[in-house]
Amino acid sequence: MKVLTFGEMLLRLSSDPTVKLPQTNQLFFYYGGAEANVAVSLAHLGIPTEYLTKVPDNNIGEGCKQYLLANQVSINHLLFGGARLGLYFVESGIANRASNVTYDRKYSSFSKVKVEEFNWDTILADVDLFHTTGITLALSQELRDITLHAMQAAKEKGIKVSFDFNYRAKLWSQIEAKNAFEQVLDYVDIAFCNHMDAIYLLGITQAEAGWEEEQQLNYYYQNIQKKYPSIRYLASTTRKVISSSKHLLQGNLFANGRLYRSSEYAIEPVVDRIGGGDAYAAGIIFSYLNQWQENKMVSFAIANAVLKHSIKGDGNVFKAEEVAQFMETVNQEISR
């Protein structure tokens, strides 16, 4: 089994939560990016994983390379060149104040890549699953074309395709995203999206207001599968934010016409929520590759995501046996 993830690597610069970003004179930095985060989590779970991106040919690019290698992620086709690495600044939330993200990623090395830089026959030669996100599609028309070509090449080779909608309003409009997603979803086997994506990005009529949450999710996922029958699995999380330091999190997985839901976890304190969705995606992909039953898939994935909230940084570094142990001992004494 081997997974290839494709997207932009970023450098996160986070403030101390007790000050606002314009006030701070100290920032904490972490390497990340949605697809890199999935690769890192999968590697720690024990799946051979490769990450494909482009980084500048300088010390920052070298830092990206060393980060990936330190997390057991293969970089056989990593590209070097271009002007810069994309950045994003996080004004960390606390108490009832939410976090806020400011992007500084225009003209990054990855956003300027060209079609001719990728030989997909070579890149996909030993891959079993290809994963990317809507963030990659948002960066340029060239990347939309590249990603579509990669998905088409993957399907021709019998490679499964995983796609996380990951809509970011700060990167593009809903209309732009809708048009791009409609081009790629026929090639997708596993999709990560929620009810908001169904309504605003796929044009599905809003469910009845009086329906229970589970009934609404069933309705949206059934309609997505009718529209895109190649999608075998649809997954998401339901997050209830009590405060910046306390969240309730539950996993959802729709397969074979049925919705599976995990237990709801209370996470307190939330050390770092960034990368939690990517850890969930990694958990679903890991479970799928291991051919687990759907109940086990969603339970493992949400446990992986919950654990991510307990550590700083974008990538999740828990091993599969640690996730399994957490599922068995949650709310119990420290394991000795």
Short mmCIF file of C-alpha atoms in Angstrom, two decimals:
data_model
loop_
_atom_site.label_atom_id
_atom_site.label_comp_id
_atom_site.label_asym_id
_atom_site.label_seq_id
_atom_site.Cartn_x
_atom_site.Cartn_y
_atom_site.Cartn_z
CA MET A 1 0.00 0.00 0.00
CA LYS A 2 1.26 3.46 -0.86
CA VAL A 3 -0.44 6.86 -0.71
CA LEU A 4 0.59 9.95 -2.67
CA THR A 5 -0.64 13.34 -1.48
CA PHE A 6 -0.41 16.44 -3.67
CA GLY A 7 -0.61 20.08 -2.59
CA GLU A 8 1.13 23.16 -1.28
CA MET A 9 3.45 23.06 1.69
CA LEU A 10 3.13 26.07 3.94
CA LEU A 11 4.85 27.63 6.90
CA ARG A 12 2.51 28.53 9.75
CA LEU A 13 3.39 31.47 12.00
CA SER A 14 1.27 31.53 15.16
CA SER A 15 0.97 34.15 17.87
CA ASP A 16 0.68 33.51 21.57
CA PRO A 17 -3.07 33.33 22.30
CA THR A 18 -2.84 36.05 24.96
CA VAL A 19 -2.02 38.76 22.41
CA LYS A 20 -3.44 39.82 19.07
CA LEU A 21 -1.28 39.42 15.99
CA PRO A 22 -0.48 43.16 15.54
CA GLN A 23 0.72 43.28 19.15
CA THR A 24 3.03 40.29 19.11
CA ASN A 25 6.82 40.36 18.86
CA GLN A 26 7.16 36.57 18.87
CA LEU A 27 5.79 33.93 16.50
CA PHE A 28 5.92 30.13 16.65
CA PHE A 29 6.41 28.41 13.30
CA TYR A 30 5.35 25.01 12.04
CA TYR A 31 5.59 23.35 8.64
CA GLY A 32 2.30 22.11 7.27
CA GLY A 33 -0.36 22.36 4.60
CA ALA A 34 -3.46 20.17 4.30
CA GLU A 35 -2.02 17.49 2.05
CA ALA A 36 1.32 17.44 3.89
CA ASN A 37 -0.58 16.95 7.14
CA VAL A 38 -2.41 13.93 5.73
CA ALA A 39 0.89 12.48 4.52
CA VAL A 40 2.57 12.96 7.92
CA SER A 41 -0.32 11.37 9.81
CA LEU A 42 -0.52 8.40 7.43
CA ALA A 43 3.23 7.85 7.69
CA HIS A 44 3.04 7.73 11.48
CA LEU A 45 0.07 5.36 11.25
CA GLY A 46 2.31 3.03 9.27
CA ILE A 47 1.30 3.63 5.64
CA PRO A 48 4.11 4.19 3.10
CA THR A 49 3.45 7.75 2.00
CA GLU A 50 4.86 10.20 -0.51
CA TYR A 51 4.22 13.93 -0.72
CA LEU A 52 4.44 15.87 -3.98
CA THR A 53 4.89 19.63 -3.93
CA LYS A 54 7.31 22.38 -5.00
CA VAL A 55 9.39 24.40 -2.57
CA PRO A 56 12.01 27.11 -3.08
CA ASP A 57 15.61 26.01 -3.57
CA ASN A 58 16.93 27.67 -0.42
CA ASN A 59 17.20 27.06 3.33
CA ILE A 60 13.43 27.25 3.77
CA GLY A 61 12.95 24.59 1.10
CA GLU A 62 15.63 22.50 2.81
CA GLY A 63 13.69 22.87 6.06
CA CYS A 64 10.58 21.51 4.32
CA LYS A 65 12.58 18.56 3.02
CA GLN A 66 14.02 17.76 6.45
CA TYR A 67 10.58 18.05 8.09
CA LEU A 68 9.08 15.54 5.68
CA LEU A 69 11.97 13.10 5.99
CA ALA A 70 11.89 13.35 9.79
CA ASN A 71 8.23 12.32 9.63
CA GLN A 72 8.95 9.31 7.39
CA VAL A 73 7.34 10.86 4.30
CA SER A 74 8.94 10.00 0.96
CA ILE A 75 9.99 12.92 -1.27
CA ASN A 76 11.09 11.03 -4.39
CA HIS A 77 9.47 13.56 -6.74
CA LEU A 78 9.78 16.72 -4.66
CA LEU A 79 10.35 19.77 -6.88
CA PHE A 80 12.67 22.67 -6.06
CA GLY A 81 12.53 26.15 -7.54
CA GLY A 82 10.41 29.27 -7.67
CA ALA A 83 10.44 32.37 -5.53
CA ARG A 84 9.08 31.49 -2.10
CA LEU A 85 7.21 29.26 0.31
CA GLY A 86 3.62 30.20 1.09
CA LEU A 87 2.97 31.49 4.61
CA TYR A 88 -0.05 31.82 6.82
CA PHE A 89 -0.33 33.70 10.06
CA VAL A 90 -2.58 32.46 12.86
CA GLU A 91 -3.84 34.78 15.55
CA SER A 92 -4.50 32.07 18.10
CA GLY A 93 -7.83 32.20 19.88
CA ILE A 94 -8.49 31.81 23.58
CA ALA A 95 -11.60 31.67 25.77
CA ASN A 96 -14.47 33.01 23.63
CA ARG A 97 -12.20 34.66 21.02
CA ALA A 98 -11.80 32.55 17.88
CA SER A 99 -8.57 32.11 15.96
CA ASN A 100 -8.07 34.07 12.75
CA VAL A 101 -5.97 33.20 9.68
CA THR A 102 -4.16 35.63 7.37
CA TYR A 103 -2.65 34.18 4.18
CA ASP A 104 0.58 35.34 2.54
CA ARG A 105 0.93 32.74 -0.20
CA LYS A 106 0.68 34.57 -3.55
CA TYR A 107 3.47 33.83 -6.05
CA SER A 108 4.64 30.83 -4.03
CA SER A 109 6.73 28.16 -5.74
CA PHE A 110 3.86 25.66 -5.78
CA SER A 111 1.22 28.10 -7.00
CA LYS A 112 3.33 28.82 -10.12
CA VAL A 113 3.97 25.22 -11.20
CA LYS A 114 3.37 24.24 -14.83
CA VAL A 115 1.80 21.13 -16.38
CA GLU A 116 5.08 20.03 -17.97
CA GLU A 117 6.78 19.69 -14.57
CA PHE A 118 4.84 16.50 -13.79
CA ASN A 119 5.22 13.08 -15.41
CA TRP A 120 2.24 11.26 -13.91
CA ASP A 121 3.14 7.89 -15.42
CA THR A 122 6.35 7.95 -13.38
CA ILE A 123 4.91 9.64 -10.28
CA LEU A 124 1.95 7.24 -9.98
CA ALA A 125 3.89 4.09 -10.86
CA ASP A 126 3.62 2.37 -7.45
CA VAL A 127 0.75 4.34 -5.87
CA ASP A 128 -2.47 2.77 -4.51
CA LEU A 129 -4.29 5.96 -3.49
CA PHE A 130 -3.96 9.60 -4.58
CA HIS A 131 -5.11 12.36 -2.21
CA THR A 132 -5.52 16.08 -2.73
CA THR A 133 -7.84 18.91 -1.70
CA GLY A 134 -9.84 21.87 -2.92
CA ILE A 135 -7.09 24.14 -1.62
CA THR A 136 -4.83 22.90 -4.40
CA LEU A 137 -7.52 23.66 -6.98
CA ALA A 138 -7.98 27.16 -5.56
CA LEU A 139 -4.41 28.28 -6.22
CA SER A 140 -4.44 28.62 -10.03
CA GLN A 141 -6.13 27.47 -13.23
CA GLU A 142 -2.90 25.66 -14.06
CA LEU A 143 -3.18 23.64 -10.85
CA ARG A 144 -6.80 22.84 -11.62
CA ASP A 145 -5.68 21.43 -14.97
CA ILE A 146 -2.76 19.56 -13.38
CA THR A 147 -4.95 18.02 -10.68
CA LEU A 148 -7.62 16.94 -13.17
CA HIS A 149 -4.95 15.31 -15.32
CA ALA A 150 -3.50 13.55 -12.23
CA MET A 151 -6.92 12.19 -11.25
CA GLN A 152 -7.61 10.99 -14.78
CA ALA A 153 -4.22 9.27 -14.90
CA ALA A 154 -4.88 7.69 -11.49
CA LYS A 155 -8.24 6.27 -12.58
CA GLU A 156 -6.72 4.86 -15.77
CA LYS A 157 -4.23 2.99 -13.59
CA GLY A 158 -6.87 1.73 -11.15
CA ILE A 159 -5.62 4.00 -8.37
CA LYS A 160 -8.20 5.19 -5.83
CA VAL A 161 -8.70 8.95 -5.49
CA SER A 162 -9.41 10.78 -2.23
CA PHE A 163 -10.52 14.42 -2.27
CA ASP A 164 -11.16 16.82 0.61
CA PHE A 165 -13.29 19.80 -0.40
CA ASN A 166 -11.49 22.05 2.14
CA TYR A 167 -13.23 25.18 0.84
CA ARG A 168 -11.44 28.39 1.85
CA ALA A 169 -13.41 31.58 1.23
CA LYS A 170 -10.21 33.62 1.54
CA LEU A 171 -8.77 31.84 -1.52
CA TRP A 172 -11.67 31.80 -4.01
CA SER A 173 -15.40 32.26 -4.48
CA GLN A 174 -18.11 29.61 -4.16
CA ILE A 175 -18.84 29.84 -7.89
CA GLU A 176 -15.17 29.26 -8.76
CA ALA A 177 -15.02 26.29 -6.39
CA LYS A 178 -18.29 24.82 -7.69
CA ASN A 179 -17.08 24.95 -11.30
CA ALA A 180 -13.74 23.36 -10.38
CA PHE A 181 -15.23 20.62 -8.21
CA GLU A 182 -17.69 19.62 -10.93
CA GLN A 183 -14.71 18.87 -13.17
CA VAL A 184 -13.00 16.45 -10.75
CA LEU A 185 -15.69 14.71 -8.69
CA ASP A 186 -16.42 12.03 -11.29
CA TYR A 187 -12.92 10.68 -10.60
CA VAL A 188 -13.23 10.60 -6.80
CA ASP A 189 -13.74 7.47 -4.66
CA ILE A 190 -13.54 9.04 -1.17
CA ALA A 191 -14.82 12.58 -0.57
CA PHE A 192 -14.55 14.69 2.56
CA CYS A 193 -17.35 17.26 2.64
CA ASN A 194 -20.21 18.45 4.84
CA HIS A 195 -23.75 19.79 4.50
CA MET A 196 -22.53 23.33 3.73
CA ASP A 197 -20.47 22.01 0.82
CA ALA A 198 -23.51 20.13 -0.47
CA ILE A 199 -25.69 23.26 -0.43
CA TYR A 200 -23.30 25.98 -1.57
CA LEU A 201 -20.76 24.11 -3.72
CA LEU A 202 -22.83 21.30 -5.22
CA GLY A 203 -26.19 23.06 -5.52
CA ILE A 204 -28.18 20.51 -3.52
CA THR A 205 -31.49 21.82 -2.22
CA GLN A 206 -31.42 22.59 1.49
CA ALA A 207 -32.95 19.95 3.75
CA GLU A 208 -36.09 20.58 5.75
CA ALA A 209 -35.35 22.81 8.73
CA GLY A 210 -37.18 20.52 11.15
CA TRP A 211 -35.16 17.43 10.33
CA GLU A 212 -32.75 15.97 12.86
CA GLU A 213 -29.02 16.36 12.15
CA GLU A 214 -28.61 12.69 11.24
CA GLN A 215 -31.57 12.83 8.85
CA GLN A 216 -30.11 15.91 7.16
CA LEU A 217 -26.69 14.29 6.72
CA ASN A 218 -28.32 11.22 5.20
CA TYR A 219 -30.24 13.43 2.79
CA TYR A 220 -27.19 15.41 1.64
CA TYR A 221 -24.93 12.39 1.24
CA GLN A 222 -27.57 10.40 -0.64
CA ASN A 223 -27.99 13.29 -3.07
CA ILE A 224 -24.24 13.71 -3.53
CA GLN A 225 -23.92 10.03 -4.39
CA LYS A 226 -26.79 10.28 -6.86
CA LYS A 227 -25.00 13.16 -8.56
CA TYR A 228 -21.55 11.52 -8.40
CA PRO A 229 -22.05 7.73 -8.19
CA SER A 230 -18.29 7.04 -8.37
CA ILE A 231 -17.95 8.34 -4.79
CA ARG A 232 -18.12 5.30 -2.53
CA TYR A 233 -17.39 7.01 0.79
CA LEU A 234 -18.41 10.45 2.07
CA ALA A 235 -16.95 11.66 5.35
CA SER A 236 -17.02 14.69 7.61
CA THR A 237 -16.84 15.79 11.22
CA THR A 238 -19.45 17.59 13.29
CA ARG A 239 -17.81 20.16 15.54
CA LYS A 240 -19.55 22.10 18.30
CA VAL A 241 -17.42 24.95 19.61
CA ILE A 242 -18.16 25.70 23.25
CA SER A 243 -15.16 28.03 23.47
CA SER A 244 -11.70 28.24 21.86
CA SER A 245 -10.47 25.75 24.46
CA LYS A 246 -13.44 23.33 24.51
CA HIS A 247 -14.90 21.55 21.46
CA LEU A 248 -17.22 18.60 20.94
CA LEU A 249 -16.24 16.45 17.95
CA GLN A 250 -18.02 13.59 16.18
CA GLY A 251 -17.21 11.68 12.99
CA ASN A 252 -19.58 10.91 10.11
CA LEU A 253 -19.13 8.34 7.34
CA PHE A 254 -21.64 7.51 4.61
CA ALA A 255 -21.20 4.27 2.67
CA ASN A 256 -23.47 1.74 0.99
CA GLY A 257 -26.50 3.96 1.52
CA ARG A 258 -26.02 4.18 5.29
CA LEU A 259 -24.68 6.82 7.67
CA TYR A 260 -22.24 5.72 10.38
CA ARG A 261 -21.46 8.04 13.29
CA SER A 262 -18.78 7.86 15.95
CA SER A 263 -19.11 8.69 19.60
CA GLU A 264 -18.93 12.39 20.42
CA TYR A 265 -15.72 13.43 22.17
CA ALA A 266 -15.38 16.42 24.47
CA ILE A 267 -11.94 17.97 23.86
CA GLU A 268 -10.71 20.18 26.70
CA PRO A 269 -8.36 21.90 26.52
CA VAL A 270 -7.89 22.28 22.78
CA VAL A 271 -4.12 22.67 22.45
CA ASP A 272 -4.13 23.15 18.65
CA ARG A 273 -7.07 22.41 16.34
CA ILE A 274 -5.18 23.09 13.08
CA GLY A 275 -4.66 19.81 11.24
CA GLY A 276 -7.52 18.08 13.06
CA GLY A 277 -9.53 17.63 9.87
CA ASP A 278 -6.46 16.31 8.08
CA ALA A 279 -5.90 13.78 10.88
CA TYR A 280 -9.51 12.67 10.44
CA ALA A 281 -9.00 12.28 6.69
CA ALA A 282 -5.82 10.28 7.33
CA GLY A 283 -7.73 8.04 9.74
CA ILE A 284 -10.42 7.32 7.15
CA ILE A 285 -7.83 6.61 4.44
CA PHE A 286 -5.82 4.37 6.78
CA SER A 287 -8.95 2.41 7.75
CA TYR A 288 -10.07 2.12 4.12
CA LEU A 289 -6.69 0.74 3.02
CA ASN A 290 -6.92 -1.80 5.83
CA GLN A 291 -10.40 -2.82 4.61
CA TRP A 292 -12.07 -2.20 7.96
CA GLN A 293 -15.80 -2.12 8.50
CA GLU A 294 -17.43 1.32 8.42
CA ASN A 295 -18.12 1.57 12.17
CA LYS A 296 -14.48 0.85 12.91
CA MET A 297 -13.36 3.29 10.20
CA VAL A 298 -15.24 6.27 11.60
CA SER A 299 -14.35 5.42 15.21
CA PHE A 300 -10.64 5.18 14.46
CA ALA A 301 -10.62 8.33 12.33
CA ILE A 302 -12.30 10.50 14.94
CA ALA A 303 -9.97 9.19 17.65
CA ASN A 304 -7.00 10.13 15.46
CA ALA A 305 -8.47 13.62 15.00
CA VAL A 306 -9.17 14.05 18.71
CA LEU A 307 -5.59 13.16 19.59
CA LYS A 308 -4.30 15.76 17.12
CA HIS A 309 -6.02 18.47 19.20
CA SER A 310 -3.72 17.57 22.10
CA ILE A 311 -0.43 18.54 20.41
CA LYS A 312 1.00 21.65 18.79
CA GLY A 313 1.89 21.77 15.11
CA ASP A 314 0.05 20.93 11.89
CA GLY A 315 0.99 17.25 11.57
CA ASN A 316 -0.39 14.40 13.67
CA VAL A 317 2.31 12.04 14.95
CA PHE A 318 0.36 9.31 16.72
CA LYS A 319 0.94 5.68 15.74
CA ALA A 320 -1.93 3.33 14.97
CA GLU A 321 -1.41 1.39 18.21
CA GLU A 322 -1.51 4.64 20.19
CA VAL A 323 -4.82 5.58 18.58
CA ALA A 324 -6.20 2.13 19.34
CA GLN A 325 -5.02 2.37 22.94
CA PHE A 326 -6.63 5.80 23.27
CA MET A 327 -9.93 4.38 22.03
CA GLU A 328 -9.78 1.70 24.72
CA THR A 329 -8.63 3.87 27.61
CA VAL A 330 -10.28 7.27 26.97
CA ASN A 331 -11.51 8.79 30.22
CA GLN A 332 -9.44 6.26 32.19
CA GLU A 333 -6.21 6.58 34.12
CA ILE A 334 -2.81 7.17 32.50
CA SER A 335 -1.47 4.04 30.77
CA ARG A 336 1.50 2.56 32.64
#
